[in-house]
Amino acid sequence: MVITVTLNPAMDKTLMVDNFKVGAVNRANISRYDIGGKGINVSKVLKEFGVDSLCLGFLGGIWEQRFKDTLDKRNIKHDFISIKGDTRTNTKIVDINNNVFTDINEPGPEIATEELELFIEKFNHRCKVEDIVVLSGGAAPGIPKDIYKTLIDIAKKKGTLCILDADGELLKYGLEAKPHIIKPNEHELSKMLCQEITTKDQVIQAGKKLQSSGISKVLVSLGEKGSILTAPEGVYEAEGLKVKVKSTVGAGDSMVAALIYAHLKGFTPEDTLAFAQATATATVMMEGTEACSLNHVMEMVEMSKEKVKELK
Ligand SMILES: Nc1ncnc2c1ncn2[C@@H]1O[C@H](COP(=O)(O)OP(=O)(O)OP(=O)(O)O)[C@@H](O)[C@H]1O
Ligand SMILES: [Mg+2]
């Protein structure tokens, strides 16, 4: 089973407003709500790939039932801890006329000590040998910064494969537990190593350094430039594909889902990278937070394979 952890889910509320003006009364033409959070996004893409997963984390308040109903409708398993606080709403204001996008993200509910303990207990109970666990995204207030280290330590003792996709201190402490796979972007990598990483050589050196510290695979995503995978077999580069970009939201999350799919299918590192890049590219070609389909990814794979090369 694949387990995805979302410690601070958010209801993504998108408002379409023509000529959005700060400090004025604006009228929205359209509003829509999508369940979100990085782990949940990974689960959505996995579903498109025909891979079942279980979503864990915290839910509370008015959105709790809406999340559960939506996951049920999508046939995605879930076992969240019910909390006293309210799951947050992240608002996106989209002004198509002027091509201006404004995001207002809430911090999320305070997680009580007992709620966190219940979660850790559940996580411990759920992780099994041969499972894959994805730890991604930020944590709600009240959750200690070393939470991913705690969870990876638990999972590794059970023989579970751990994938970490986080930022800042959550990533820094998480790395101490040596997850099997990480997927930082350029910015996260720079912060992690406390040095500005801008060139390809720097990314390669960083990947090798992380690998020698005990992390088996490091996939660094470089936005439109593509990505670099450091695997036990070697280092591989995928030059970015030039496509019409509609939204880059969730591109990194879809890559994490692709890594899982590639692992389950036993892909070579070259094919893993080509598939991950094809998935991310298919995602950026979609509006909003919609997950890409496996058919669309497969259409992109051949093009993506041509962009992959081993770096000697
Ligand atoms: N503008 C773009 N054009 C083409 N491909 C893109 C673009 N932006 C992102 N991608 C694809 O998506 C992948 C992941 O993007 P990015 O490095 O921005 O991830 P991220 O910052 O982790 O994203 P997320 O917001 O999901 O966390 C890239 O490696 C690339 O394949
Ligand atoms: Mg990311």
mmCIF file with all atom_site columns, N, CA and C in Angstrom, residues 3 62 101 174 192 295 308:
data_model
loop_
_atom_site.group_PDB
_atom_site.id
_atom_site.type_symbol
_atom_site.label_atom_id
_atom_site.label_alt_id
_atom_site.label_comp_id
_atom_site.label_asym_id
_atom_site.label_entity_id
_atom_site.label_seq_id
_atom_site.pdbx_PDB_ins_code
_atom_site.Cartn_x
_atom_site.Cartn_y
_atom_site.Cartn_z
_atom_site.occupancy
_atom_site.B_iso_or_equiv
_atom_site.pdbx_formal_charge
_atom_site.auth_seq_id
_atom_site.auth_comp_id
_atom_site.auth_asym_id
_atom_site.auth_atom_id
_atom_site.pdbx_PDB_model_num
ATOM 1  N N  . ILE A 1 3   ? 1.088   5.018  1.260   1.00 0.00 ? 3   ILE A N  1
ATOM 2  C CA . ILE A 1 3   ? 0.486   5.894  2.271   1.00 0.00 ? 3   ILE A CA 1
ATOM 3  C C  . ILE A 1 3   ? 0.966   7.320  2.020   1.00 0.00 ? 3   ILE A C  1
ATOM 4  N N  . ILE A 1 62  ? -15.631 22.610 9.183   1.00 0.00 ? 62  ILE A N  1
ATOM 5  C CA . ILE A 1 62  ? -16.646 22.468 8.128   1.00 0.00 ? 62  ILE A CA 1
ATOM 6  C C  . ILE A 1 62  ? -16.151 21.679 6.916   1.00 0.00 ? 62  ILE A C  1
ATOM 7  N N  . PHE A 1 101 ? -2.370  36.427 -10.863 1.00 0.00 ? 101 PHE A N  1
ATOM 8  C CA . PHE A 1 101 ? -2.802  35.368 -9.953  1.00 0.00 ? 101 PHE A CA 1
ATOM 9  C C  . PHE A 1 101 ? -2.401  35.762 -8.538  1.00 0.00 ? 101 PHE A C  1
ATOM 10 N N  . GLY A 1 174 ? 14.125  16.074 8.686   1.00 0.00 ? 174 GLY A N  1
ATOM 11 C CA . GLY A 1 174 ? 13.709  14.822 8.035   1.00 0.00 ? 174 GLY A CA 1
ATOM 12 C C  . GLY A 1 174 ? 14.900  14.087 7.437   1.00 0.00 ? 174 GLY A C  1
ATOM 13 N N  . MET A 1 192 ? 18.556  23.781 1.917   1.00 0.00 ? 192 MET A N  1
ATOM 14 C CA . MET A 1 192 ? 18.983  22.570 2.625   1.00 0.00 ? 192 MET A CA 1
ATOM 15 C C  . MET A 1 192 ? 20.492  22.564 2.809   1.00 0.00 ? 192 MET A C  1
ATOM 16 N N  . ASN A 1 295 ? -3.012  8.417  -19.761 1.00 0.00 ? 295 ASN A N  1
ATOM 17 C CA . ASN A 1 295 ? -2.958  8.484  -21.233 1.00 0.00 ? 295 ASN A CA 1
ATOM 18 C C  . ASN A 1 295 ? -2.148  9.682  -21.705 1.00 0.00 ? 295 ASN A C  1
ATOM 19 N N  . VAL A 1 308 ? 16.355  12.720 -22.067 1.00 0.00 ? 308 VAL A N  1
ATOM 20 C CA . VAL A 1 308 ? 17.086  12.156 -20.918 1.00 0.00 ? 308 VAL A CA 1
ATOM 21 C C  . VAL A 1 308 ? 18.457  11.669 -21.347 1.00 0.00 ? 308 VAL A C  1
#
